[in-house]
């Protein structure tokens, strides 16, 4: 079993389990099998009789294909008997208020779309949550909101995430995909990390101890094999060596990339200048009068709540989005590299490796 189970088929165990591991080891595949999106090639998945699964996918672009206001979008998932107060109340819980609820789901940020999907799950009232990297694109306040929601959730949740702080705050069990196997650990991420590291260190110490004993016995055999008075002892150690087994530790699938960004040539002292930059999506003005100067050697973080225009600003300065007003001026010898939040436009050829 890799999921909570009891002897009572109708009972859902209260726990939050995180599936962690290197990219590409099959975490999303496993979650999609649990959600019924994929069929396993072997084995079977058996849920409790009363299990109702709600699935938060890693890629949810299709959920927002229709150009609908937030109120109409969330209304699709109401249950019989839910009224307009339920719709407005749900949006309020998701930190949307006032005129925000009339915005189109296609112009809100990735983090805001994530919050809308949480609203969909709230209205569906599942007793099992399957969530694939739910903190992607969320601002800090939204992540804290999600932590409070999951800690108050009195049922079962299965989460994939690389956010160690998030995992420390919400999980009760860790399912670690590594060393070519899957191992369940109790506790949060820090407890898992300490236990896994400690187990590995003890095994390595035990292997070192056994290898030292082997080396000592082999040295004795080599030294006294030809000596008549020690020949029996040497032969005894040969037999002991034949019985000793040294455990072979599997290699971890964890890989840590080594990145280095080489600069073709230094830029000028003034790297980027913005003057009165403005941008609106319909009636929603996200940027207005933005002016700043960035100089060589500075490291600038753009922070703020979801939907305030952070990604819009980066798209404008990199030439991926037209501004409504203002000026963008790159300095002498600047060469810009852009790492987008959504890479689908850059990864359009499925045959590329």
Coordinates of C-alpha atoms in Angstrom, one line a residue:
X1 CA 0.0 0.0 0.0
X2 CA 1.2 3.5 -0.8
X3 CA -1.9 5.3 0.3
X4 CA -3.8 5.3 3.6
X5 CA -6.0 2.3 4.2
X6 CA -8.1 0.8 6.9
X7 CA -10.0 -2.4 7.6
X8 CA -13.2 -0.4 7.1
X9 CA -13.8 0.1 3.3
X10 CA -16.0 3.2 3.9
X11 CA -13.5 5.1 6.1
X12 CA -11.1 7.7 4.7
X13 CA -8.0 8.2 6.8
X14 CA -7.0 11.7 7.8
X15 CA -3.5 12.4 6.5
X16 CA -1.5 14.5 4.1
X17 CA 1.0 12.5 2.1
X18 CA 3.7 14.1 -0.1
X19 CA 5.2 12.3 -3.1
X20 CA 8.7 13.6 -3.6
X21 CA 11.6 12.7 -5.9
X22 CA 13.7 13.8 -8.9
X23 CA 12.0 15.3 -12.0
X24 CA 11.1 12.5 -14.4
X25 CA 10.8 9.6 -11.9
X26 CA 7.0 9.3 -12.3
X27 CA 5.4 11.4 -9.6
X28 CA 2.9 13.0 -11.9
X29 CA 2.3 9.7 -13.7
X30 CA 1.4 8.1 -10.3
X31 CA -0.9 10.9 -9.4
X32 CA -2.7 10.7 -12.7
X33 CA -3.2 7.0 -12.2
X34 CA -4.7 7.7 -8.8
X35 CA -6.9 10.3 -10.4
X36 CA -8.1 8.0 -13.1
X37 CA -6.5 10.0 -15.9
X38 CA -4.1 7.1 -16.7
X39 CA -4.4 3.4 -16.4
X40 CA -1.5 1.5 -14.8
X41 CA 0.2 -1.2 -16.9
X42 CA 0.1 -3.6 -14.0
X43 CA -1.4 -3.7 -10.5
X44 CA -4.6 -2.1 -9.4
X45 CA -5.7 1.0 -7.5
X46 CA -8.5 0.5 -4.9
X47 CA -10.1 3.4 -3.2
X48 CA -12.4 3.3 -0.2
X49 CA -16.1 2.9 -1.1
X50 CA -16.9 6.5 -0.2
X51 CA -13.8 8.1 -1.7
X52 CA -14.5 11.2 -3.8
X53 CA -11.3 12.5 -5.4
X54 CA -10.6 16.1 -6.4
X55 CA -7.7 16.5 -8.8
X56 CA -5.5 19.6 -9.1
X57 CA -3.4 19.0 -12.2
X58 CA 0.1 20.5 -12.8
X59 CA -1.0 21.8 -16.3
X60 CA -4.4 23.4 -16.1
X61 CA -4.5 25.6 -19.2
X62 CA -7.5 23.8 -20.6
X63 CA -9.5 24.7 -17.5
X64 CA -9.4 28.4 -18.6
X65 CA -10.0 28.0 -22.4
X66 CA -13.4 29.8 -22.2
X67 CA -13.4 33.6 -21.7
X68 CA -15.6 33.8 -18.6
X69 CA -15.7 36.2 -15.7
X70 CA -14.6 34.7 -12.4
X71 CA -18.2 34.5 -11.1
X72 CA -19.4 32.5 -14.1
X73 CA -16.4 30.2 -14.1
X74 CA -16.7 29.3 -10.5
X75 CA -20.5 28.9 -10.8
X76 CA -20.0 25.9 -13.1
X77 CA -18.9 23.9 -10.1
X78 CA -21.7 24.7 -7.7
X79 CA -23.9 21.9 -6.4
X80 CA -27.6 21.7 -6.4
X81 CA -28.9 24.1 -3.8
X82 CA -25.9 26.5 -3.9
X83 CA -27.0 30.1 -4.4
X84 CA -25.2 33.3 -5.5
X85 CA -24.0 33.8 -1.9
X86 CA -22.1 30.6 -2.1
X87 CA -20.4 31.8 -5.4
X88 CA -19.4 35.2 -3.8
X89 CA -18.4 33.5 -0.6
X90 CA -16.1 31.1 -2.3
X91 CA -14.5 33.8 -4.3
X92 CA -14.0 35.8 -1.1
X93 CA -12.3 32.8 0.5
X94 CA -10.0 32.8 -2.5
X95 CA -9.0 36.4 -1.8
X96 CA -11.1 37.9 -4.7
X97 CA -13.3 40.8 -3.8
X98 CA -15.1 43.9 -5.3
X99 CA -14.6 44.5 -9.1
X100 CA -12.1 41.6 -9.2
X101 CA -14.8 39.0 -9.5
X102 CA -15.8 40.5 -12.9
X103 CA -12.4 39.9 -14.5
X104 CA -12.0 37.3 -17.1
X105 CA -10.2 34.1 -16.1
X106 CA -8.0 34.4 -19.2
X107 CA -6.4 37.7 -18.0
X108 CA -5.7 36.8 -14.4
X109 CA -2.3 35.6 -13.4
X110 CA -1.1 32.0 -13.1
X111 CA -1.3 32.2 -9.3
X112 CA -4.8 33.6 -9.4
X113 CA -5.9 30.8 -11.7
X114 CA -4.4 28.4 -9.2
X115 CA -6.6 29.9 -6.5
X116 CA -9.7 29.5 -8.8
X117 CA -8.9 25.8 -9.1
X118 CA -8.8 25.6 -5.3
X119 CA -12.3 27.1 -5.4
X120 CA -13.4 24.4 -7.8
X121 CA -12.2 21.8 -5.4
X122 CA -13.9 23.5 -2.4
X123 CA -17.3 23.5 -4.2
X124 CA -16.9 19.9 -5.3
X125 CA -16.3 18.9 -1.7
X126 CA -14.0 15.8 -2.3
X127 CA -12.8 13.8 0.6
X128 CA -9.6 13.0 -1.1
X129 CA -7.4 15.7 -2.6
X130 CA -4.8 14.9 -5.3
X131 CA -2.6 18.0 -5.9
X132 CA 0.3 18.2 -8.4
X133 CA 2.6 21.1 -7.4
X134 CA -0.2 23.4 -6.2
X135 CA 2.2 26.2 -5.0
X136 CA 3.5 26.9 -8.5
X137 CA 2.9 30.6 -9.4
X138 CA 1.3 31.3 -6.0
X139 CA 2.4 34.4 -4.0
X140 CA 3.4 34.1 -0.4
X141 CA -0.1 35.0 1.0
X142 CA -1.8 32.4 -1.2
X143 CA 0.7 29.7 -0.1
X144 CA 0.0 30.5 3.5
X145 CA -3.8 30.3 2.8
X146 CA -3.3 26.9 1.1
X147 CA -1.3 25.7 4.2
X148 CA -4.1 26.7 6.5
X149 CA -6.7 25.1 4.3
X150 CA -4.8 21.8 4.1
X151 CA -4.1 21.8 7.8
X152 CA -7.8 22.2 8.5
X153 CA -8.8 19.6 5.9
X154 CA -10.0 16.5 7.9
X155 CA -9.5 13.9 5.3
X156 CA -6.8 12.6 2.9
X157 CA -4.6 14.7 0.7
X158 CA -1.8 13.5 -1.7
X159 CA 0.5 16.3 -2.8
X160 CA 3.5 16.6 -5.2
X161 CA 5.7 19.5 -4.3
X162 CA 9.4 20.6 -4.3
X163 CA 8.7 23.4 -1.8
X164 CA 10.3 22.2 1.4
X165 CA 8.8 24.9 3.7
X166 CA 5.4 24.1 2.4
X167 CA 5.9 20.4 2.9
X168 CA 7.2 21.0 6.5
X169 CA 4.0 22.9 7.3
X170 CA 1.4 20.5 5.9
X171 CA 2.4 16.9 5.5
X172 CA 2.1 13.9 7.9
X173 CA 3.9 11.4 5.7
X174 CA 6.4 11.4 2.9
X175 CA 6.5 9.0 -0.1
X176 CA 10.1 9.2 -1.4
X177 CA 10.8 8.0 -4.9
X178 CA 14.5 7.2 -5.0
X179 CA 17.1 4.5 -5.3
X180 CA 14.9 2.7 -7.8
X181 CA 12.2 2.1 -5.2
X182 CA 9.4 3.9 -3.2
X183 CA 9.7 4.3 0.6
X184 CA 7.1 5.8 3.0
X185 CA 8.4 7.9 5.9
X186 CA 6.3 9.3 8.8
X187 CA 6.4 13.0 9.6
X188 CA 7.1 16.2 7.6
X189 CA 9.9 16.9 5.2
X190 CA 12.5 17.7 7.8
X191 CA 11.8 14.5 9.7
X192 CA 12.0 12.5 6.5
X193 CA 15.3 14.2 5.5
X194 CA 16.9 13.5 8.9
X195 CA 15.7 9.9 9.0
X196 CA 16.8 9.2 5.4
X197 CA 20.2 10.8 5.9
X198 CA 20.7 9.1 9.2
X199 CA 19.7 5.7 7.7
X200 CA 22.1 6.2 4.7
X201 CA 25.0 7.2 7.0
X202 CA 24.5 4.2 9.3
X203 CA 24.5 1.9 6.3
X204 CA 27.7 3.5 4.9
X205 CA 29.3 3.2 8.4
X206 CA 28.3 -0.4 8.6
X207 CA 29.7 -1.1 5.1
X208 CA 33.0 0.7 6.1
X209 CA 33.2 -1.5 9.3
X210 CA 32.7 -4.7 7.4
X211 CA 35.2 -3.7 4.7
X212 CA 37.7 -3.0 7.4
X213 CA 37.2 -6.5 8.9
X214 CA 37.6 -8.0 5.4
X215 CA 40.8 -6.1 4.8
X216 CA 42.2 -7.2 8.2
X217 CA 41.4 -10.9 7.6
X218 CA 42.8 -10.8 4.0
X219 CA 46.0 -9.2 5.3
X220 CA 46.3 -12.0 7.9
X221 CA 45.7 -14.7 5.3
X222 CA 48.3 -13.1 2.9
X223 CA 50.8 -12.8 5.7
X224 CA 50.5 -16.3 7.3
X225 CA 49.2 -18.5 4.6
X226 CA 52.6 -20.1 4.0
X227 CA 53.5 -20.3 7.7
X228 CA 52.9 -23.8 9.1
X229 CA 52.1 -22.6 12.6
X230 CA 49.5 -20.1 11.4
X231 CA 48.1 -22.1 8.4
X232 CA 45.0 -23.3 10.3
X233 CA 44.2 -19.8 11.5
X234 CA 44.7 -18.5 7.9
X235 CA 42.4 -21.1 6.5
X236 CA 39.7 -20.3 9.2
X237 CA 39.8 -16.7 8.1
X238 CA 39.4 -17.7 4.4
X239 CA 36.2 -19.5 5.4
X240 CA 35.0 -16.5 7.4
X241 CA 35.7 -14.2 4.4
X242 CA 33.5 -16.5 2.2
X243 CA 30.6 -16.0 4.5
X244 CA 30.8 -12.2 4.8
X245 CA 28.5 -10.2 2.5
X246 CA 28.9 -6.5 1.9
X247 CA 25.7 -4.6 1.1
X248 CA 25.7 -2.7 -2.1
X249 CA 24.0 0.7 -1.8
X250 CA 21.9 1.8 -4.7
X251 CA 22.7 5.1 -6.4
X252 CA 20.4 7.9 -5.7
X253 CA 18.3 9.3 -8.6
X254 CA 18.8 12.8 -7.2
X255 CA 20.8 15.0 -9.5
X256 CA 22.0 18.5 -8.8
X257 CA 22.6 20.6 -11.9
X258 CA 25.6 22.8 -12.1
X259 CA 24.7 26.0 -13.9
X260 CA 27.0 28.7 -15.0
X261 CA 25.8 31.7 -17.0
X262 CA 28.7 33.1 -19.1
X263 CA 28.6 36.7 -20.2
X264 CA 29.8 37.3 -23.8
X265 CA 30.8 40.8 -22.9
X266 CA 30.0 43.3 -20.0
X267 CA 27.1 45.7 -20.6
X268 CA 27.3 49.4 -20.1
X269 CA 26.9 50.9 -16.7
X270 CA 23.2 51.6 -17.3
X271 CA 21.5 48.3 -18.0
X272 CA 17.8 49.1 -18.2
X273 CA 15.6 52.3 -17.9
X274 CA 11.8 52.4 -17.7
X275 CA 9.9 55.6 -17.9
X276 CA 6.1 55.9 -17.2
X277 CA 5.3 52.3 -18.5
X278 CA 1.6 51.5 -18.4
X279 CA -0.4 48.4 -19.3
X280 CA -4.1 47.5 -19.0
X281 CA -6.1 44.4 -19.9
X282 CA -9.5 45.9 -20.8
X283 CA -10.6 47.9 -17.8
X284 CA -8.0 46.3 -15.5
X285 CA -5.0 48.6 -15.4
X286 CA -2.1 46.5 -14.0
X287 CA 0.8 48.9 -14.6
X288 CA 0.7 52.6 -14.5
X289 CA 3.6 55.1 -14.5
X290 CA 6.3 52.5 -13.8
X291 CA 9.7 54.1 -13.9
X292 CA 13.0 52.7 -12.7
X293 CA 16.7 52.3 -13.6
X294 CA 18.8 49.2 -13.2
X295 CA 22.6 49.4 -13.3
X296 CA 25.3 46.8 -13.9
X297 CA 25.9 44.6 -10.8
X298 CA 22.5 45.1 -9.3
X299 CA 20.2 42.2 -8.5
X300 CA 16.5 43.2 -8.6
X301 CA 13.6 41.1 -7.3
X302 CA 10.1 41.9 -8.5
X303 CA 7.7 40.9 -5.7
X304 CA 4.0 41.4 -4.9
X305 CA 0.7 39.6 -4.8
X306 CA -0.7 37.6 -7.7
X307 CA -2.3 39.7 -10.4
X308 CA -0.4 43.0 -9.8
X309 CA 1.6 42.8 -13.1
X310 CA 4.9 41.3 -12.2
X311 CA 5.0 38.9 -15.2
X312 CA 3.4 41.6 -17.4
X313 CA 6.3 43.9 -16.5
X314 CA 8.9 41.2 -17.5
X315 CA 7.1 40.4 -20.7
X316 CA 7.1 44.1 -21.6
X317 CA 10.8 44.7 -20.9
X318 CA 11.8 41.6 -22.9
X319 CA 9.7 42.6 -25.9
X320 CA 7.2 39.7 -25.5
X321 CA 4.2 42.1 -24.8
X322 CA 3.3 45.5 -26.1
X323 CA 3.0 48.3 -23.5
X324 CA 0.2 50.8 -23.7
X325 CA 2.5 53.8 -22.8
X326 CA 5.9 54.7 -21.6
X327 CA 9.5 53.9 -22.7
X328 CA 11.8 50.9 -22.3
X329 CA 15.5 51.4 -23.0
X330 CA 18.1 48.8 -22.8
X331 CA 21.7 49.9 -22.2
X332 CA 24.8 49.5 -24.4
X333 CA 25.9 45.9 -25.2
X334 CA 23.0 44.3 -23.2
X335 CA 22.1 40.8 -24.2
X336 CA 18.9 39.6 -22.5
X337 CA 18.0 36.0 -21.5
X338 CA 14.4 35.4 -20.6
X339 CA 13.1 32.5 -18.5
X340 CA 9.3 32.6 -18.8
X341 CA 6.8 31.4 -16.2
X342 CA 5.0 29.4 -18.9
X343 CA 7.3 27.5 -21.3
X344 CA 4.7 26.1 -23.7
X345 CA 5.3 28.6 -26.4
X346 CA 9.0 27.7 -26.4
X347 CA 8.5 23.9 -26.3
X348 CA 6.2 23.4 -29.2
X349 CA 7.9 20.6 -31.0
X350 CA 7.2 17.2 -29.4
X351 CA 9.9 15.5 -31.5
X352 CA 12.7 17.6 -30.0
X353 CA 14.9 16.0 -27.4

